[in-house]
Coordinates of C-alpha atoms in Angstrom, one line a residue:
M144 CA 156.1 90.6 97.6
T145 CA 157.1 89.6 99.5
M146 CA 156.3 86.3 102.1
H147 CA 156.2 89.7 105.4
D148 CA 154.3 91.6 102.8
T149 CA 150.8 94.1 104.6
G150 CA 148.1 95.0 102.7
S151 CA 144.8 93.5 102.0
A152 CA 147.2 91.3 100.1
N153 CA 148.2 89.1 103.3
S154 CA 144.4 90.2 104.4
D155 CA 142.6 87.9 101.9
T156 CA 146.2 84.8 103.0
E157 CA 145.4 85.2 106.1
Q158 CA 141.1 85.0 105.4
L159 CA 141.8 81.9 103.1
I160 CA 144.2 80.4 106.2
R161 CA 141.1 80.5 108.4
Q162 CA 139.2 78.4 105.8
A163 CA 141.4 76.1 105.2
Q164 CA 141.7 75.4 108.6
S165 CA 138.1 75.3 109.5
G166 CA 138.4 72.2 106.0
D167 CA 138.2 73.7 103.0
V168 CA 139.2 72.6 100.4
T169 CA 138.6 74.9 97.6
A170 CA 140.6 77.9 100.3
F171 CA 143.8 75.8 100.5
D172 CA 144.3 75.3 96.1
R173 CA 143.9 78.8 96.0
L174 CA 145.8 79.1 99.2
V175 CA 148.6 76.9 97.4
R176 CA 147.9 78.7 94.4
R177 CA 149.2 82.4 96.1
L178 CA 152.3 80.8 97.6
Q179 CA 153.6 78.0 95.5
D180 CA 156.1 80.4 93.3
R181 CA 157.7 81.8 96.2
A182 CA 157.4 78.8 97.7
V183 CA 159.1 76.7 95.4
G184 CA 161.9 79.6 93.6
Y185 CA 162.8 79.6 97.8
A186 CA 163.2 76.3 97.6
F187 CA 165.7 76.3 94.1
R188 CA 167.1 79.4 95.0
L189 CA 168.2 76.4 98.7
L190 CA 168.5 74.1 95.7
R191 CA 169.3 75.0 92.5
D192 CA 167.4 72.2 91.0
R193 CA 163.6 72.6 89.6
A194 CA 162.7 69.0 90.6
D195 CA 164.0 68.6 93.1
A196 CA 162.9 72.6 94.3
E197 CA 159.3 70.9 93.2
D198 CA 160.0 67.9 95.6
A199 CA 160.6 70.6 97.7
A200 CA 157.8 72.4 98.3
Q201 CA 154.7 69.7 97.6
E202 CA 156.1 68.0 100.8
A203 CA 156.2 71.8 102.9
F204 CA 152.7 72.1 101.4
V205 CA 152.3 68.4 101.9
Q206 CA 153.5 69.3 106.0
F207 CA 151.4 72.9 106.2
W208 CA 148.4 71.8 104.7
H209 CA 148.8 68.3 108.1
D210 CA 149.7 70.6 111.1
L211 CA 147.2 74.1 108.9
P212 CA 144.6 73.1 112.3
R213 CA 147.1 73.5 114.9
L214 CA 148.2 77.0 113.6
R215 CA 146.6 79.9 116.2
D216 CA 147.6 82.8 113.9
P217 CA 147.1 82.6 110.5
R218 CA 149.5 85.4 110.5
A219 CA 151.7 83.6 111.4
A220 CA 151.4 80.3 108.7
E221 CA 153.9 81.9 106.1
G222 CA 156.8 81.9 108.2
Y223 CA 155.5 78.2 109.2
L224 CA 155.8 77.2 105.9
R225 CA 158.9 79.4 104.9
R226 CA 160.2 77.5 107.6
M227 CA 158.8 74.0 106.3
V228 CA 160.6 74.9 102.5
F229 CA 163.8 75.2 104.3
K230 CA 163.7 72.1 106.0
Y231 CA 162.6 69.7 103.2
C232 CA 165.4 71.5 101.3
D233 CA 167.7 70.6 104.1
R234 CA 167.0 66.9 103.9
R235 CA 167.8 67.2 100.5
R236 CA 171.0 68.9 100.7
R237 CA 172.1 66.8 102.9
A238 CA 171.3 63.3 101.0
R239 CA 172.8 65.0 98.5
S240 CA 176.2 66.8 100.9
I241 CA 175.5 70.0 98.3
P242 CA 176.2 73.6 100.1
T243 CA 173.8 75.5 101.0
I244 CA 172.7 79.4 101.6
P245 CA 171.8 80.3 105.6
L246 CA 167.6 80.3 105.7
D247 CA 168.5 83.7 106.7
H248 CA 170.4 85.4 104.3
V249 CA 167.8 84.4 101.1
A250 CA 165.1 86.1 100.5
A251 CA 161.9 84.9 99.2
V252 CA 160.8 84.5 95.6
T253 CA 157.8 86.8 94.2
N254 CA 156.8 87.5 90.2
E255 CA 157.8 90.8 91.1
D256 CA 160.5 90.9 91.6
P257 CA 162.7 88.8 89.2
F258 CA 166.7 90.2 91.5
A259 CA 165.1 88.0 94.3
I260 CA 165.9 84.1 92.8
L261 CA 170.2 83.5 93.6
L262 CA 170.6 82.2 90.7
N263 CA 174.3 79.3 90.7
R264 CA 177.7 80.9 91.4
E265 CA 178.2 81.7 88.2
Q266 CA 175.2 84.0 87.8
C267 CA 174.7 85.1 91.9
Q268 CA 178.7 86.7 91.1
M269 CA 177.1 88.2 88.0
L270 CA 174.5 89.7 90.1
T271 CA 176.7 91.0 93.0
R272 CA 178.9 92.8 90.3
A273 CA 175.4 94.1 88.4
L274 CA 174.4 95.7 92.8
A275 CA 177.9 96.9 93.3
T276 CA 178.3 99.3 90.9
L277 CA 174.2 100.7 92.3
P278 CA 175.6 104.3 94.2
A279 CA 175.8 102.8 98.4
A280 CA 171.9 103.9 99.0
Q281 CA 170.6 102.6 95.7
Q282 CA 172.5 98.9 96.5
Q283 CA 171.9 99.4 101.1
I284 CA 167.8 99.7 99.8
T285 CA 168.0 97.0 97.1
R286 CA 170.0 94.1 99.7
L287 CA 167.9 95.1 102.2
R288 CA 164.3 94.4 99.8
Y289 CA 166.2 91.7 98.5
M290 CA 168.8 90.0 101.0
C291 CA 167.6 90.7 104.7
E292 CA 163.4 90.2 102.6
L293 CA 162.6 93.3 104.0
S294 CA 159.1 94.6 103.3
L295 CA 158.9 98.6 102.1
A296 CA 158.0 99.8 105.6
G297 CA 160.5 97.4 106.8
I298 CA 162.8 99.3 104.8
A299 CA 161.3 102.7 105.4
A300 CA 161.8 101.7 109.2
Q301 CA 165.6 100.8 109.5
V302 CA 167.2 103.7 107.2
R303 CA 164.6 106.2 108.3
L304 CA 163.2 106.9 105.5
P305 CA 159.6 107.4 104.1
V306 CA 157.9 104.5 102.0
G307 CA 158.0 106.6 99.9
T308 CA 161.4 107.9 99.0
V309 CA 162.0 103.9 99.5
K310 CA 160.1 102.7 96.6
N311 CA 162.4 105.0 94.6
R312 CA 165.3 105.1 95.8
L313 CA 164.7 101.3 94.7
H314 CA 163.2 102.4 90.4
A315 CA 165.7 104.2 90.5
A316 CA 168.8 101.1 91.4
R317 CA 166.8 98.6 89.3
K318 CA 166.7 101.1 85.8
R319 CA 170.8 101.5 86.8
L320 CA 171.3 97.6 86.2
R321 CA 171.7 96.6 82.9
K322 CA 169.4 95.4 81.2
E323 CA 170.7 91.9 79.6
L324 CA 170.8 91.6 83.6
W325 CA 166.8 92.3 84.3
K326 CA 166.6 90.2 81.4
M327 CA 168.6 87.3 82.7
A328 CA 166.6 87.2 85.9
D329 CA 163.3 87.4 84.3
E330 CA 163.8 84.3 82.1
I331 CA 164.9 82.6 85.2
L332 CA 161.7 83.4 87.2
T333 CA 160.4 81.9 84.2
E334 CA 161.4 78.7 84.2
T335 CA 161.4 78.7 88.5
K336 CA 158.2 78.8 89.1
P337 CA 154.8 76.2 88.0
S338 CA 152.5 77.2 85.2
D339 CA 149.5 78.2 86.2
D340 CA 147.9 75.3 84.3
G341 CA 146.9 73.6 88.2
K342 CA 149.7 70.4 87.4
F343 CA 151.5 72.2 90.8
T344 CA 148.8 71.9 93.3
G345 CA 147.4 68.5 91.9
Q346 CA 150.9 67.4 92.3
V347 CA 150.2 68.5 96.0
L348 CA 146.7 66.9 95.9
A349 CA 148.6 63.7 95.1
R350 CA 150.8 63.9 98.1
I351 CA 147.7 64.3 100.2
V352 CA 146.6 61.4 98.8
T353 CA 150.0 59.1 99.6
E354 CA 150.3 60.7 103.0
F355 CA 147.0 59.2 104.1
E356 CA 147.7 56.0 102.3
R357 CA 151.1 55.6 104.6
Q358 CA 147.5 56.4 107.4
L359 CA 146.0 53.7 106.2
R360 CA 148.7 51.4 106.5
A361 CA 149.4 52.0 110.2
D362 CA 145.6 51.8 111.8
P363 CA 142.5 51.6 109.2
H364 CA 140.9 52.7 112.2
T365 CA 142.0 55.9 112.5
A366 CA 143.1 57.0 109.2
N367 CA 142.0 60.7 107.9
R368 CA 139.3 59.5 105.1
A369 CA 138.6 63.7 105.4
L370 CA 142.0 63.8 103.2
L371 CA 140.7 62.0 100.7
T372 CA 137.1 64.2 100.2
E373 CA 139.3 67.3 100.3
A374 CA 141.7 66.2 98.3
K375 CA 138.8 65.0 95.1
T376 CA 137.5 68.5 95.5
G377 CA 141.0 70.1 94.9
L378 CA 141.4 66.9 91.9
D379 CA 137.0 68.5 90.7
G380 CA 138.5 72.6 90.9
L381 CA 141.1 71.0 88.4
I382 CA 138.6 69.3 85.9
Q383 CA 136.6 72.6 86.2
Q384 CA 139.8 74.9 85.1
D385 CA 139.1 72.9 81.4
N386 CA 143.0 72.7 81.4
P387 CA 145.4 69.8 79.7
M388 CA 146.3 68.4 82.9
D389 CA 149.6 65.8 82.8
F390 CA 149.2 62.7 83.2
A391 CA 151.2 61.9 86.5
T392 CA 147.9 64.5 87.9
V393 CA 145.8 62.0 85.6
R394 CA 146.7 59.2 87.8
S395 CA 146.7 60.5 90.9
G396 CA 143.3 62.0 90.6
F397 CA 141.9 58.1 89.5
L398 CA 144.4 56.5 92.2
L399 CA 142.1 58.8 94.3
L400 CA 138.6 57.9 92.5
T401 CA 139.5 54.3 92.2
R402 CA 140.1 53.9 95.9
Q403 CA 136.2 56.3 96.8
N404 CA 134.9 53.9 94.0
D405 CA 133.3 57.0 91.9
Q406 CA 132.9 54.8 88.5
P407 CA 131.5 58.0 86.9
A408 CA 134.7 60.5 88.1
I409 CA 136.6 58.8 87.1
A410 CA 135.3 57.9 83.7
A411 CA 134.9 62.1 83.0
L412 CA 138.9 62.9 84.6
L413 CA 139.5 60.0 82.1
M414 CA 137.7 62.0 79.3
H415 CA 138.8 65.2 80.1
F416 CA 142.3 64.2 79.6
L417 CA 141.6 62.4 76.6
G418 CA 141.0 65.7 74.6
D419 CA 144.4 66.8 75.0
T420 CA 146.9 64.5 72.0
H421 CA 149.4 62.3 75.3
S422 CA 151.1 59.5 73.8
D423 CA 150.3 56.4 72.7
S424 CA 150.7 54.3 76.0
E425 CA 148.4 57.1 78.0
T426 CA 146.0 57.5 75.0
T427 CA 145.3 53.2 75.7
W428 CA 145.8 53.9 79.5
A429 CA 143.1 56.2 79.0
Y430 CA 140.0 55.1 77.4
L431 CA 141.1 51.5 79.5
H432 CA 140.1 53.1 81.8
M433 CA 138.1 54.9 80.9
A434 CA 135.3 52.4 79.5
N435 CA 135.6 50.2 82.4
A436 CA 135.1 52.8 84.9
L437 CA 131.9 52.9 81.9
A438 CA 131.3 49.8 82.3
I439 CA 131.1 49.3 86.3
A440 CA 128.9 52.6 86.4
R441 CA 126.7 50.0 84.5
Q442 CA 127.2 52.3 81.8
P443 CA 127.3 49.3 79.0
V444 CA 126.7 51.2 76.0
G445 CA 129.3 54.0 77.2
A446 CA 132.2 50.9 77.4
V447 CA 131.6 49.2 74.3
L448 CA 131.9 53.1 72.2
A449 CA 134.8 54.2 74.4
H450 CA 136.4 50.0 74.0
Q451 CA 135.3 51.0 70.0
A452 CA 136.9 54.1 69.7
W453 CA 140.1 52.3 71.2
E454 CA 139.7 50.0 68.3
Q455 CA 140.0 53.5 65.3
W456 CA 141.7 55.7 66.7
L457 CA 145.0 51.8 66.9
P458 CA 146.0 50.8 63.7
G459 CA 149.3 52.2 62.9
R460 CA 149.6 52.8 66.8
Q461 CA 152.3 51.4 69.8
P462 CA 150.4 51.9 73.3
R463 CA 153.6 49.7 75.7
L464 CA 151.8 49.2 79.0
S465 CA 152.5 48.4 82.6
S466 CA 151.7 43.8 83.0
H467 CA 150.5 45.2 87.0
W468 CA 147.7 46.6 87.7
P469 CA 146.8 50.4 87.2
Y470 CA 148.9 49.4 83.7
P471 CA 151.0 52.6 83.7
P472 CA 153.3 53.1 81.0
L473 CA 155.6 51.2 80.6
T474 CA 159.7 53.4 80.8
P475 CA 162.2 53.0 77.5
D476 CA 164.0 50.0 79.4
E477 CA 161.4 47.8 80.7
T478 CA 160.1 45.4 78.9
N479 CA 158.0 42.8 81.2
G480 CA 154.2 44.2 79.9
Y481 CA 151.7 44.3 77.4
T482 CA 154.3 45.7 74.3
A483 CA 152.6 44.3 71.5
L484 CA 149.0 45.9 70.0
D485 CA 147.4 42.5 70.7
D486 CA 148.9 42.0 73.6
C487 CA 146.6 45.3 74.8
R488 CA 143.7 43.9 72.7
L489 CA 144.0 40.9 74.5
L490 CA 144.1 43.3 77.9
F491 CA 141.2 45.5 77.5
L492 CA 138.5 42.3 76.3
A493 CA 140.0 40.9 79.7
Q494 CA 140.8 43.8 82.1
S495 CA 137.1 43.0 85.0
A496 CA 134.9 41.4 84.8
E497 CA 132.8 44.1 84.6
F498 CA 134.1 44.8 81.1
A499 CA 132.8 41.9 79.8
S500 CA 129.4 41.6 80.5
A501 CA 129.4 44.9 79.7
Y502 CA 129.0 43.6 76.1
L503 CA 126.8 41.2 77.6
A504 CA 124.4 44.2 78.9
A505 CA 124.5 45.6 75.1
G506 CA 124.0 42.9 73.3
R507 CA 126.8 42.3 71.4
L508 CA 127.5 39.3 73.1
P509 CA 129.5 37.4 70.3
E510 CA 130.9 40.2 69.3
Y511 CA 133.6 40.3 72.5
L512 CA 133.1 36.4 71.9
R513 CA 134.7 36.2 68.5
K514 CA 137.1 38.8 69.7
M515 CA 138.5 37.3 72.1
D516 CA 138.2 34.1 69.9
T517 CA 140.4 35.3 67.6
L518 CA 143.4 36.5 70.4
L519 CA 143.6 32.9 71.6
A520 CA 144.4 32.2 68.4
L521 CA 147.0 33.6 67.1
P522 CA 150.5 33.0 69.1
R523 CA 152.3 33.8 71.3
A524 CA 153.5 37.9 70.5
S525 CA 154.8 38.1 73.6
P526 CA 156.2 35.7 77.0
Q527 CA 154.2 37.1 78.2
S528 CA 151.0 36.1 76.2
V529 CA 150.6 33.6 78.6
D530 CA 149.2 35.1 80.8
H531 CA 146.8 37.5 78.9
R532 CA 145.7 34.8 77.3
F533 CA 144.9 32.5 80.2
Y534 CA 142.8 35.7 81.9
G535 CA 141.2 36.1 78.3
S536 CA 140.0 33.1 78.4
R537 CA 138.8 33.7 82.2
M538 CA 136.7 37.3 81.5
A539 CA 136.2 34.5 78.6
A540 CA 134.3 32.0 81.0
H541 CA 133.3 34.4 83.2
V542 CA 130.9 36.4 80.8
C543 CA 129.2 33.0 78.8
I544 CA 127.9 31.5 82.8
N545 CA 126.0 35.1 83.3
N546 CA 124.7 34.0 79.8
R547 CA 123.4 31.0 80.3
D548 CA 125.7 29.5 77.9
F549 CA 127.9 26.5 80.3
S550 CA 128.7 24.4 77.6
R551 CA 130.1 27.1 75.8
A552 CA 131.8 28.7 79.6
N553 CA 132.9 25.3 80.2
E554 CA 135.1 25.2 76.6
Y555 CA 137.2 28.2 77.9
I556 CA 137.7 26.3 81.3
D557 CA 139.3 24.0 79.8
R558 CA 141.4 26.6 78.2
M559 CA 142.5 27.5 80.9
Y560 CA 143.0 23.9 82.6
S561 CA 145.5 23.5 80.4
Q562 CA 146.5 26.7 79.6
G563 CA 147.3 26.6 83.3
G564 CA 148.8 23.3 83.4
A565 CA 151.1 24.2 80.5
V566 CA 153.3 26.6 82.7
S567 CA 156.7 25.3 83.5
D568 CA 156.9 27.3 86.9
P569 CA 155.3 24.6 90.1
E570 CA 154.5 27.4 92.2
E571 CA 152.7 29.3 89.5
R572 CA 151.3 26.9 88.3
T573 CA 149.9 25.9 91.4
Q574 CA 148.5 29.3 91.2
W575 CA 147.0 28.8 88.1
R576 CA 145.3 25.2 89.0
A577 CA 143.6 27.7 91.7
R578 CA 142.5 30.1 89.9
T579 CA 141.0 28.2 87.6
L580 CA 139.9 25.4 90.0
G581 CA 138.0 28.8 91.6
D582 CA 136.4 29.3 87.9
H583 CA 135.5 26.0 87.9
I584 CA 133.6 25.9 91.4
N585 CA 131.3 29.3 90.2
L586 CA 129.9 26.8 86.7
L587 CA 129.6 24.1 88.8
R588 CA 127.8 26.0 91.1
T589 CA 125.7 27.5 88.5
V590 CA 124.7 24.5 87.0
G591 CA 124.3 22.6 90.0
D592 CA 126.5 19.9 89.8
T593 CA 126.5 18.8 92.6
V594 CA 128.6 15.3 93.0
E595 CA 131.2 17.6 90.6
Y596 CA 131.6 20.8 92.9
S597 CA 132.3 18.9 96.2
R598 CA 134.9 17.2 94.3
R599 CA 136.6 20.6 92.9
V600 CA 136.0 22.4 96.5
S601 CA 137.5 19.3 97.8
E602 CA 140.3 19.5 95.8
M603 CA 140.7 23.4 96.9
R604 CA 140.6 22.4 100.4
D605 CA 143.4 20.5 99.8
L606 CA 146.1 23.0 98.0
L607 CA 144.9 26.1 100.3
A608 CA 146.0 23.8 103.2
D609 CA 149.0 21.7 101.1
Q610 CA 149.7 25.9 100.5
T611 CA 149.4 26.6 104.2
Q612 CA 152.0 23.9 105.8
R613 CA 154.5 25.4 103.6
G614 CA 154.5 27.2 105.4
K615 CA 153.0 30.1 101.9
G616 CA 149.3 30.9 104.3
D617 CA 150.2 34.6 103.8
A618 CA 150.6 34.8 100.2
I619 CA 148.2 37.2 98.7
W620 CA 147.3 34.2 95.3
V621 CA 146.6 32.0 98.8
R622 CA 144.0 34.6 100.4
S623 CA 142.5 34.9 97.4
E624 CA 141.7 31.7 96.5
R625 CA 141.0 31.5 100.3
H626 CA 138.0 34.4 100.2
N627 CA 137.1 33.4 96.2
L628 CA 136.2 29.1 97.8
A629 CA 134.3 31.2 101.4
H630 CA 132.1 33.0 98.9
Q631 CA 130.9 30.5 96.5
L632 CA 130.3 28.3 99.9
S633 CA 128.2 31.5 101.7
L634 CA 126.5 31.1 97.6
N635 CA 125.6 28.1 97.5
G636 CA 125.1 28.3 101.5
Q637 CA 127.2 26.2 103.5
Y638 CA 127.7 29.6 105.9
A639 CA 129.3 26.6 107.9
D640 CA 132.1 25.3 105.7
A641 CA 132.4 29.0 104.2
L642 CA 133.5 30.4 107.7
P643 CA 136.2 27.6 109.0
L644 CA 138.3 30.1 105.1
W645 CA 137.4 33.0 106.5
E646 CA 138.7 32.5 109.7
E647 CA 141.8 31.5 108.4
N648 CA 141.7 34.8 106.1
E649 CA 141.8 36.6 109.0
R650 CA 145.2 34.6 111.0
H651 CA 147.4 35.0 107.7
G652 CA 147.0 38.9 107.6
G653 CA 143.5 39.5 107.7
Q654 CA 140.5 39.6 104.6
L655 CA 141.8 41.5 101.7
N656 CA 139.0 44.1 101.7
G657 CA 136.1 46.7 103.7
W658 CA 134.1 44.0 101.2
A659 CA 135.6 40.9 102.2
Y660 CA 134.8 41.6 106.2
L661 CA 132.1 42.6 105.2
L662 CA 131.0 38.7 104.0
H663 CA 133.4 37.2 106.9
A664 CA 130.4 38.8 108.9
G665 CA 127.6 38.3 107.6
T666 CA 128.9 34.9 108.5
V667 CA 129.6 35.0 111.8
W668 CA 126.0 36.3 112.3
H669 CA 124.3 33.9 110.8
E670 CA 126.3 30.4 112.0
I671 CA 127.0 32.0 115.5
G672 CA 125.4 35.5 116.3
D673 CA 127.4 36.5 118.1
R674 CA 126.9 40.4 118.0
D675 CA 130.0 41.8 119.5
R676 CA 132.1 39.7 117.4
T677 CA 129.9 40.9 113.9
L678 CA 130.0 44.5 115.3
S679 CA 133.8 44.4 115.5
L680 CA 134.4 43.0 111.4
L681 CA 131.7 45.9 110.3
R682 CA 133.5 48.1 111.7
D683 CA 136.6 46.1 110.1
A684 CA 134.8 46.5 106.8
A685 CA 134.0 49.9 106.8
A686 CA 137.4 50.6 108.2
H687 CA 139.0 49.0 104.9
D688 CA 137.0 50.4 103.3
D689 CA 135.9 54.2 101.3
R690 CA 132.9 53.8 100.6
D691 CA 130.4 54.2 103.0
M692 CA 129.0 50.0 102.7
T693 CA 125.5 51.0 104.4
T694 CA 123.6 49.9 100.9
L695 CA 126.1 47.2 101.0
F696 CA 125.1 46.0 104.2
Q697 CA 121.0 46.2 104.1
D698 CA 121.5 43.7 101.4
R699 CA 122.8 40.9 102.5
P700 CA 120.6 38.0 103.3
E701 CA 122.1 37.2 106.7
F702 CA 121.9 41.5 108.3
H703 CA 118.0 41.2 107.0
A704 CA 116.8 41.5 109.8
V705 CA 118.9 44.0 111.5
R706 CA 119.3 45.7 108.6
E707 CA 116.9 49.2 110.8
D708 CA 119.3 48.0 113.1
A709 CA 121.2 51.4 115.2
A710 CA 124.3 49.7 116.3
F711 CA 124.9 48.4 112.7
L712 CA 124.5 51.0 110.5
D713 CA 126.5 52.6 112.9
A714 CA 128.8 50.3 112.4
V715 CA 128.7 50.3 108.4
K716 CA 128.7 54.2 108.4
K717 CA 131.2 55.5 105.9
P718 CA 134.3 56.8 108.2
T719 CA 135.1 60.4 108.5

């Protein structure tokens, strides 16, 4: 069947197109699966490179998804997709400066017709010679079928013969062609078309998420968040098929679910992934994030058990992870990351405050601290171990504060001051000083040491002001520490002192995330009572976060009096 065949299959395809136009992602997923072989095969014949062909076809499907609602006639959709495939292939061809075959001379790739594939030059010549051995009548029909893309009905109309006669001549032509050629074409078709394991569909969904990210960067207020919901539906479909999933698809799914803060779904996705055998680095990555997702989802026992399962699996392994979130496996030529086993162990323990707190909630904090202290006492395994140890001390301090073990928390913070002070680079040393001050301020506020608290807050203000005067006020770490200090001041009831810090961040690139905009709005409402400004900030909070902010809004003490106000609730509702 070619892209232009008629009949029940086309009718079904048109129905899927109508459903996809109305936002049905399951229908779009089925549509991708139905058309992917033809689209990739067509791209392969234009580019003669499988990887490039799949990339071009995926780009075409994303464009297809974007433009689908505007297509008036579902019958024209396949032709439009075909033009998009050609468009993205042509872009790649121009970038590589390779010759291609004109659009009107290329046939569609199908499951039924291996001869539809145009091969590289040598193979194409072999196919041409083989076709030339056919009788003229068979040759004409074969070329109309495969070179001009005509359906059986179209060929019959062209040569003025019954459809049955056309079928018979095509059948006879196939029999006359050498078996070796048929085998060759069939093998290449198998190599060219995407597998049915969901990988191609997963890659299309990943590109849809990338399109959302692009929209978000352009304007968070107008980004189409339905793309995330739709992509998640497609991801759920991939999981339900119970097929093995490649790492690229799982990583894209993880990033999608992280943006939606769907921690149970993250844990389920990674558990599914771990059901198969993967590289040491991919397995470690999956265990790491599965344990963290369980911790954030308030399943502390599950988080601890996931960590223990990884520890039992680890001996004899050699995982290598990037030092930057989400810590993907390092490529063979990368060295700056978690390349030693002890560094990976530190990363696992120090990955988040939520994971550290899972050990506390599970009643196993002594075990967590014993593991952490053992690793911190070891000689440095790599140059990057300084960073890893600092964050290990930081998470240990955090969980000790939560456990109200203030003496031990202070020991870890002293270690952080020492670790940061030993850094040779002045800029990095300043960053580490700021991070340590932030945690120290949290400890002092919790303990109630007002004198030392005020002194450290003053030191932090001076440090941040100095960075702003140096023209670094919009640096991520500076904005992050302003955010942390403003939050600590608000927790201490010092809203008037917190407000200038929120405003400073707003002037230097905006708040870090939706949660920060919510805190900024609460401070404005508490201190000034400016309804319009507060509502504007709440809309910013909703635009910069893909969660429904309603519960977070209603839980904030600053909004207690307006927690049921319709205008406020409308401002924080989940964007669409």
